[in-house]
């Protein structure tokens, strides 16, 4: 005995399974293509820099223009704000960790350096979207 709608149900389930991952990816929070002009507060002076985000990496001169993989999550208290974080080690073994929040056209956060010897240095930054950012 053949069930006439079984084939249709099969195709609908298959369509649903292939479309849903694309919808999730499209609605995932993203900083891709954005760039921010930031001020890094370093004693005894302030340093201007540019923080850029590609699809998978962020970069700025303060970290030696390295490109570091980052993650983005919506802020639980303010869902329109995006928290980001990235971590890597440079060639000298220094651990570099960047954490921050992008809130519309504004960004702020910290860059933490932990030397191989254990000495730590933390720099705060803040800024706004640079020209050409989304």
Backbone as ProteinMPNN parsed JSONL, in Angstrom:
{"seq_chain_A": "XXXXXXXXXXXXXXXXXXXXXXXXXXXXXXXXXXXXXXXXXXXXXXXXXXXXXXXXXXXXXXXXXXXXXXXXXXXXXXXXXXXXXXXXXXXXXXXXXXXXXXXXXXXXXXXXXXXXXXXXXXXXXXXXXXXXXX", "coords_chain_A": {"N_chain_A": [[0.83, -1.181, 0.0], [0.55, 2.123, -0.838], [1.388, 5.304, 0.433], [0.037, 8.295, -0.392], [0.837, 10.928, 0.311], [3.232, 10.684, 1.517], [5.612, 11.027, 0.066], [5.524, 13.768, -0.455], [5.668, 14.779, 2.167], [8.191, 13.863, 2.869], [9.818, 15.424, 1.116], [9.199, 18.003, 2.026], [10.231, 17.911, 4.64], [12.942, 17.524, 4.058], [13.465, 19.93, 2.662], [12.981, 21.788, 4.726], [15.047, 21.072, 6.504], [17.304, 21.813, 5.048], [17.02, 24.539, 4.617], [16.769, 25.791, 7.147], [19.379, 25.85, 8.56], [20.632, 27.864, 7.058], [19.015, 30.072, 7.584], [19.524, 30.403, 10.325], [22.265, 31.064, 10.251], [22.15, 33.476, 8.901], [20.876, 35.082, 10.739], [22.623, 35.19, 12.811], [24.647, 36.971, 15.178], [26.868, 39.546, 14.049], [29.984, 41.135, 13.34], [31.223, 41.468, 11.051], [33.016, 43.097, 8.497], [33.053, 45.541, 9.731], [34.626, 48.485, 11.02], [36.435, 50.28, 13.439], [37.523, 53.377, 14.693], [39.744, 53.719, 17.204], [40.716, 54.79, 20.511], [43.424, 54.035, 22.415], [44.102, 53.743, 25.739], [46.976, 54.331, 27.119], [49.466, 54.555, 29.485], [52.042, 56.925, 29.35], [50.366, 58.19, 27.597], [47.792, 58.626, 25.047], [46.865, 56.458, 22.449], [46.078, 56.364, 19.041], [44.235, 54.124, 16.999], [43.068, 51.517, 14.75], [40.458, 49.293, 14.768], [39.573, 46.408, 13.212], [37.216, 44.19, 11.656], [36.916, 41.126, 10.057], [35.218, 38.428, 8.376], [36.005, 36.345, 10.042], [38.151, 37.167, 11.596], [39.817, 39.578, 13.734], [41.664, 42.656, 13.906], [44.329, 44.927, 14.803], [46.743, 47.599, 15.135], [47.876, 47.672, 17.663], [48.206, 45.076, 18.457], [50.224, 44.183, 16.93], [49.374, 44.109, 14.306], [48.414, 41.586, 13.918], [46.166, 39.03, 12.886], [43.404, 37.841, 14.471], [41.341, 35.135, 15.365], [37.946, 35.543, 16.295], [35.103, 35.605, 18.556], [31.584, 36.27, 18.686], [28.905, 37.365, 20.664], [25.54, 38.102, 21.574], [24.872, 40.658, 23.97], [23.64, 39.657, 27.071], [22.051, 41.356, 28.658], [21.534, 43.518, 27.05], [20.44, 42.94, 24.152], [20.935, 44.078, 21.574], [23.492, 44.934, 21.667], [26.793, 43.798, 20.967], [28.986, 41.472, 22.247], [32.429, 40.766, 22.038], [35.271, 38.607, 21.691], [38.705, 37.635, 21.642], [41.631, 35.637, 21.385], [45.116, 34.924, 21.501], [48.512, 33.748, 21.062], [51.619, 35.373, 20.705], [54.71, 35.294, 18.734], [56.695, 35.475, 20.676], [55.613, 34.263, 22.823], [53.787, 35.705, 24.294], [50.636, 36.058, 25.721], [47.77, 37.272, 24.247], [44.812, 38.9, 24.751], [41.718, 40.045, 23.728], [38.849, 41.759, 24.615], [35.547, 43.021, 24.306], [32.8, 45.327, 23.665], [30.485, 46.072, 21.182], [28.337, 48.592, 20.517], [26.013, 49.637, 18.632], [27.239, 52.37, 16.985], [29.412, 52.611, 18.604], [32.314, 51.399, 20.329], [33.993, 49.562, 22.889], [36.472, 48.34, 25.21], [38.996, 45.994, 26.381], [42.495, 45.288, 26.055], [44.475, 42.721, 26.87], [47.674, 41.786, 27.895], [49.754, 39.101, 28.589], [52.822, 38.358, 29.56], [55.335, 35.857, 28.869], [56.771, 35.516, 31.172], [54.878, 35.972, 33.066], [54.185, 38.538, 33.749], [51.715, 41.045, 33.614], [49.803, 43.242, 31.523], [47.338, 45.621, 30.985], [45.259, 47.273, 28.707], [42.905, 49.785, 28.117], [40.333, 50.543, 25.729], [38.412, 52.688, 23.562], [36.019, 53.803, 21.148], [34.671, 54.821, 17.919], [32.647, 53.997, 15.034], [34.501, 53.722, 12.067], [34.936, 55.511, 8.954], [33.393, 53.95, 6.189], [32.717, 51.6, 7.47], [30.152, 49.16, 8.19]], "CA_chain_A": [[0.0, 0.0, 0.0], [1.339, 3.345, -0.999], [0.818, 6.482, 1.075], [0.225, 9.321, -1.413], [1.448, 12.159, 0.797], [4.524, 10.402, 2.148], [6.66, 11.643, -0.743], [5.463, 15.21, -0.217], [6.159, 15.021, 3.523], [9.643, 13.671, 2.807], [10.435, 16.584, 0.477], [9.028, 19.148, 2.919], [11.203, 17.762, 5.733], [14.255, 17.763, 3.476], [13.556, 21.361, 2.407], [13.078, 22.438, 6.03], [16.37, 20.8, 7.075], [18.347, 22.513, 4.298], [16.82, 25.981, 4.707], [16.925, 26.271, 8.516], [20.735, 26.284, 8.909], [20.917, 29.128, 6.39], [18.318, 31.125, 8.318], [20.255, 30.614, 11.568], [23.513, 31.757, 9.938], [21.846, 34.846, 8.514], [20.449, 35.856, 11.896], [23.686, 35.178, 13.815], [25.251, 38.291, 15.354], [28.086, 39.675, 13.258], [30.712, 42.4, 13.226], [31.932, 41.363, 9.776], [33.092, 44.281, 7.658], [33.033, 46.773, 10.504], [35.91, 49.052, 11.441], [36.272, 51.309, 14.455], [38.677, 54.183, 15.071], [39.756, 53.617, 18.66], [41.765, 55.395, 21.309], [43.923, 53.111, 23.428], [44.592, 54.532, 26.864], [48.242, 53.757, 27.556], [50.251, 55.563, 30.228], [51.488, 58.212, 29.759], [49.696, 58.866, 26.48], [46.721, 57.937, 24.34], [47.305, 56.024, 21.125], [44.995, 56.145, 18.084], [44.387, 52.863, 16.275], [41.874, 51.105, 14.022], [40.064, 47.912, 15.05], [38.819, 45.941, 12.043], [36.645, 42.852, 11.744], [36.548, 40.406, 8.841], [34.243, 37.392, 8.711], [36.488, 35.439, 11.075], [39.297, 37.68, 12.34], [39.921, 41.0, 14.039], [43.052, 43.101, 13.896], [44.673, 46.323, 15.064], [48.19, 47.783, 15.247], [48.308, 47.429, 19.043], [48.565, 43.663, 18.594], [51.194, 43.889, 15.882], [48.632, 43.847, 13.068], [48.051, 40.171, 13.822], [44.75, 38.74, 12.662], [43.042, 36.876, 15.502], [39.972, 34.627, 15.301], [37.145, 36.094, 17.382], [33.725, 35.155, 18.701], [30.627, 37.342, 18.96], [27.665, 36.944, 21.307], [24.726, 39.235, 22.009], [24.93, 40.948, 25.401], [22.385, 39.156, 27.641], [21.238, 42.443, 29.212], [21.217, 44.44, 25.955], [20.614, 42.071, 22.973], [21.432, 44.768, 20.385], [24.939, 45.092, 21.846], [27.523, 42.574, 20.653], [30.238, 41.234, 22.958], [33.38, 40.007, 21.232], [36.511, 38.232, 22.379], [39.721, 36.978, 20.81], [42.808, 35.293, 22.177], [46.193, 34.298, 20.744], [49.873, 33.931, 21.577], [52.519, 35.834, 19.661], [55.927, 34.49, 18.558], [57.495, 35.51, 21.909], [54.874, 33.559, 23.864], [52.893, 36.607, 25.008], [49.209, 35.803, 25.529], [47.042, 38.504, 23.928], [43.373, 38.676, 24.838], [40.927, 41.246, 23.472], [37.425, 41.619, 24.898], [34.896, 44.308, 24.154], [31.389, 45.401, 23.311], [30.1, 47.008, 20.132], [26.975, 49.037, 20.766], [25.72, 50.561, 17.533], [28.435, 52.954, 16.386], [30.413, 52.759, 19.657], [32.985, 50.177, 20.771], [34.891, 49.739, 24.033], [36.961, 47.066, 25.695], [40.357, 45.915, 26.911], [43.492, 44.407, 25.445], [45.314, 42.208, 27.955], [48.909, 41.108, 27.499], [50.406, 38.356, 29.658], [54.129, 37.925, 29.076], [55.743, 34.5, 29.211], [57.253, 35.576, 32.562], [53.734, 36.142, 33.948], [53.876, 39.961, 33.904], [50.491, 41.387, 32.892], [49.52, 44.638, 31.209], [45.997, 45.746, 30.449], [44.986, 48.563, 28.079], [41.499, 50.021, 27.796], [40.124, 51.28, 24.489], [37.046, 53.045, 23.183], [36.015, 54.486, 19.865], [33.447, 54.878, 17.128], [32.775, 53.435, 13.691], [35.325, 54.46, 11.11], [34.316, 55.646, 7.638], [33.427, 52.73, 5.4], [32.179, 50.469, 8.218], [28.702, 48.917, 7.992]], "C_chain_A": [[0.879, 1.251, 0.0], [0.625, 4.516, -0.331], [1.082, 7.658, 0.145], [0.962, 10.563, -0.924], [2.821, 11.939, 1.419], [5.672, 11.055, 1.379], [6.69, 13.154, -0.513], [6.013, 15.562, 1.167], [7.679, 14.881, 3.543], [10.325, 14.905, 2.228], [10.302, 17.85, 1.34], [10.021, 19.101, 4.083], [12.606, 18.046, 5.218], [14.466, 19.262, 3.207], [13.745, 22.127, 3.718], [14.477, 22.277, 6.613], [17.478, 21.551, 6.327], [18.221, 24.022, 4.407], [17.114, 26.504, 6.109], [18.359, 26.637, 8.877], [21.104, 27.614, 8.261], [20.234, 30.287, 7.105], [19.037, 31.434, 9.619], [21.53, 31.397, 11.31], [23.249, 33.22, 9.598], [21.475, 35.7, 9.72], [21.511, 35.881, 12.999], [24.295, 36.576, 13.939], [26.587, 38.376, 14.612], [28.668, 41.082, 13.352], [31.467, 42.453, 11.904], [31.851, 42.663, 8.981], [33.108, 45.596, 8.419], [34.446, 47.188, 10.903], [35.629, 50.194, 12.404], [37.595, 52.057, 14.639], [38.661, 54.22, 16.593], [40.904, 54.426, 19.263], [42.142, 54.374, 22.369], [44.557, 53.959, 24.524], [45.792, 53.834, 27.473], [49.028, 54.848, 28.272], [51.58, 55.761, 29.531], [50.689, 58.901, 28.661], [48.544, 58.03, 25.952], [47.224, 57.618, 22.941], [46.079, 55.797, 20.245], [45.281, 54.864, 17.29], [43.081, 52.589, 15.528], [41.651, 49.622, 14.299], [39.165, 47.46, 13.917], [38.358, 44.506, 12.244], [36.385, 42.316, 10.341], [35.533, 39.352, 9.258], [34.697, 36.551, 9.908], [37.562, 36.025, 11.977], [39.159, 39.165, 12.641], [41.393, 41.367, 14.041], [43.167, 44.563, 14.262], [46.184, 46.406, 15.268], [48.702, 47.462, 16.643], [48.701, 45.974, 19.29], [49.492, 43.233, 17.455], [50.57, 43.571, 14.548], [48.355, 42.376, 12.836], [46.558, 40.064, 13.551], [44.391, 37.597, 13.603], [41.586, 36.445, 15.311], [39.201, 35.145, 16.509], [35.766, 35.451, 17.419], [32.855, 36.353, 19.046], [29.392, 36.72, 19.608], [26.857, 38.185, 21.674], [24.865, 39.424, 23.525], [23.602, 40.493, 26.014], [21.466, 40.263, 28.174], [20.766, 43.42, 28.134], [21.435, 43.701, 24.634], [21.105, 42.753, 21.701], [22.932, 45.021, 20.467], [25.62, 43.759, 21.597], [28.827, 42.523, 21.448], [31.152, 40.434, 22.047], [34.604, 39.683, 22.07], [37.414, 37.486, 21.414], [40.936, 36.717, 21.684], [43.831, 34.585, 21.295], [47.496, 34.453, 21.507], [50.738, 34.401, 20.42], [53.78, 34.967, 19.633], [56.802, 34.445, 19.812], [56.796, 34.803, 23.066], [53.967, 34.451, 24.697], [51.443, 36.261, 24.676], [48.514, 37.149, 25.336], [45.56, 38.173, 23.931], [42.662, 40.009, 24.665], [39.473, 40.925, 23.788], [36.79, 42.992, 24.756], [33.43, 44.167, 23.82], [31.203, 46.454, 22.227], [28.624, 47.315, 20.334], [26.621, 50.09, 19.715], [27.011, 51.058, 16.911], [29.594, 53.086, 17.372], [31.011, 51.4, 20.02], [33.852, 50.517, 21.978], [35.339, 48.362, 24.501], [38.357, 47.157, 26.264], [41.21, 44.992, 26.049], [44.421, 44.004, 26.585], [46.504, 41.462, 27.374], [49.449, 40.385, 28.731], [51.702, 37.8, 29.087], [54.422, 36.497, 29.537], [56.18, 34.43, 30.677], [56.108, 35.724, 33.563], [53.349, 37.593, 34.181], [52.671, 40.295, 33.023], [50.384, 42.883, 32.666], [48.148, 44.684, 30.549], [45.789, 47.162, 29.92], [43.49, 48.662, 27.784], [41.413, 50.771, 26.468], [38.648, 51.641, 24.333], [37.116, 53.796, 21.863], [34.671, 54.428, 19.183], [33.725, 54.319, 15.74], [33.591, 54.347, 12.808], [34.543, 54.584, 9.814], [34.442, 54.348, 6.873], [32.908, 51.522, 6.139], [30.686, 50.353, 7.976], [27.899, 49.621, 9.064]], "O_chain_A": [[1.83, 1.368, 0.773], [-0.58, 4.702, -0.502], [2.242, 7.995, -0.091], [1.663, 11.194, -1.716], [3.494, 12.895, 1.804], [6.604, 11.58, 1.988], [7.763, 13.745, -0.39], [6.744, 16.542, 1.314], [8.373, 15.687, 4.163], [11.309, 15.385, 2.79], [11.215, 18.675, 1.366], [10.584, 20.127, 4.467], [13.378, 18.739, 5.88], [15.536, 19.796, 3.499], [14.588, 23.021, 3.796], [15.037, 23.23, 7.156], [18.496, 21.891, 6.93], [19.225, 24.725, 4.3], [17.673, 27.593, 6.234], [18.55, 27.694, 9.478], [21.821, 28.411, 8.865], [20.81, 31.369, 7.221], [19.156, 32.601, 9.992], [21.853, 32.308, 12.072], [24.03, 34.098, 9.962], [21.728, 36.904, 9.73], [21.311, 36.535, 14.023], [24.446, 37.284, 12.944], [27.339, 37.403, 14.555], [27.944, 42.075, 13.432], [32.253, 43.369, 11.665], [30.781, 43.247, 8.813], [33.17, 46.661, 7.805], [35.332, 46.355, 11.093], [34.7, 50.976, 12.206], [38.657, 51.441, 14.728], [37.7, 54.688, 17.203], [41.911, 54.702, 18.612], [41.293, 53.905, 23.127], [45.434, 54.783, 24.264], [45.655, 52.879, 28.237], [49.23, 55.934, 27.73], [52.196, 54.767, 29.146], [50.367, 60.083, 28.786], [48.347, 56.883, 26.354], [47.927, 58.42, 22.326], [45.142, 55.112, 20.655], [46.43, 54.57, 16.959], [42.113, 53.338, 15.658], [42.544, 48.801, 14.092], [38.112, 48.053, 13.68], [39.02, 43.712, 12.913], [35.719, 42.965, 9.534], [35.039, 39.384, 10.385], [33.869, 36.096, 10.697], [37.864, 35.448, 13.022], [38.492, 39.909, 11.921], [42.261, 40.502, 14.161], [42.237, 45.344, 14.063], [46.83, 45.396, 15.543], [49.842, 47.024, 16.796], [49.444, 45.678, 20.225], [49.528, 42.063, 17.075], [51.154, 42.85, 13.739], [48.092, 41.954, 11.709], [45.785, 40.932, 13.956], [44.988, 36.522, 13.547], [40.704, 37.283, 15.118], [39.733, 35.185, 17.618], [35.32, 34.838, 16.45], [33.328, 37.33, 19.626], [28.897, 35.685, 19.162], [27.431, 39.209, 22.045], [24.964, 38.448, 24.268], [22.542, 40.894, 25.535], [20.243, 40.123, 28.143], [19.729, 44.067, 28.283], [22.509, 43.817, 24.045], [21.643, 42.08, 20.822], [23.573, 45.292, 19.452], [25.095, 42.709, 21.968], [29.667, 43.416, 21.337], [30.697, 39.522, 21.357], [34.929, 40.385, 23.027], [36.954, 36.803, 20.499], [41.232, 37.478, 22.605], [43.477, 33.759, 20.453], [47.572, 35.201, 22.482], [50.619, 33.905, 19.3], [53.906, 34.022, 20.411], [57.564, 33.498, 20.001], [57.333, 34.75, 24.172], [53.427, 34.002, 25.708], [51.066, 36.181, 23.507], [48.653, 38.053, 26.16], [45.106, 37.284, 23.21], [42.961, 40.98, 25.36], [38.927, 39.939, 23.293], [37.42, 44.008, 25.051], [32.891, 43.066, 23.706], [31.695, 47.577, 22.339], [27.777, 46.422, 20.323], [26.896, 51.277, 19.889], [27.791, 50.272, 16.373], [30.647, 53.616, 17.018], [30.316, 50.384, 20.022], [34.382, 51.623, 22.078], [34.687, 47.353, 24.232], [38.846, 48.239, 26.588], [40.719, 44.059, 25.413], [45.075, 44.853, 27.19], [46.362, 40.624, 26.484], [49.585, 40.987, 29.796], [51.695, 36.899, 28.248], [53.816, 36.005, 30.488], [55.985, 33.413, 31.342], [56.325, 35.616, 34.77], [52.294, 37.862, 34.754], [52.6, 39.897, 31.86], [50.812, 43.686, 33.495], [47.842, 43.883, 29.666], [46.106, 48.137, 30.602], [42.89, 47.723, 27.262], [42.31, 51.54, 26.124], [37.765, 50.99, 24.891], [38.153, 54.357, 21.509], [33.666, 54.042, 19.779], [34.876, 54.185, 15.324], [33.41, 55.565, 12.793], [33.586, 53.841, 9.596], [35.494, 53.709, 6.907], [32.67, 50.49, 5.512], [30.031, 51.327, 7.604], [26.671, 49.538, 9.069]]}, "name": "protein", "num_of_chains": 1, "seq": "XXXXXXXXXXXXXXXXXXXXXXXXXXXXXXXXXXXXXXXXXXXXXXXXXXXXXXXXXXXXXXXXXXXXXXXXXXXXXXXXXXXXXXXXXXXXXXXXXXXXXXXXXXXXXXXXXXXXXXXXXXXXXXXXXXXXXX"}
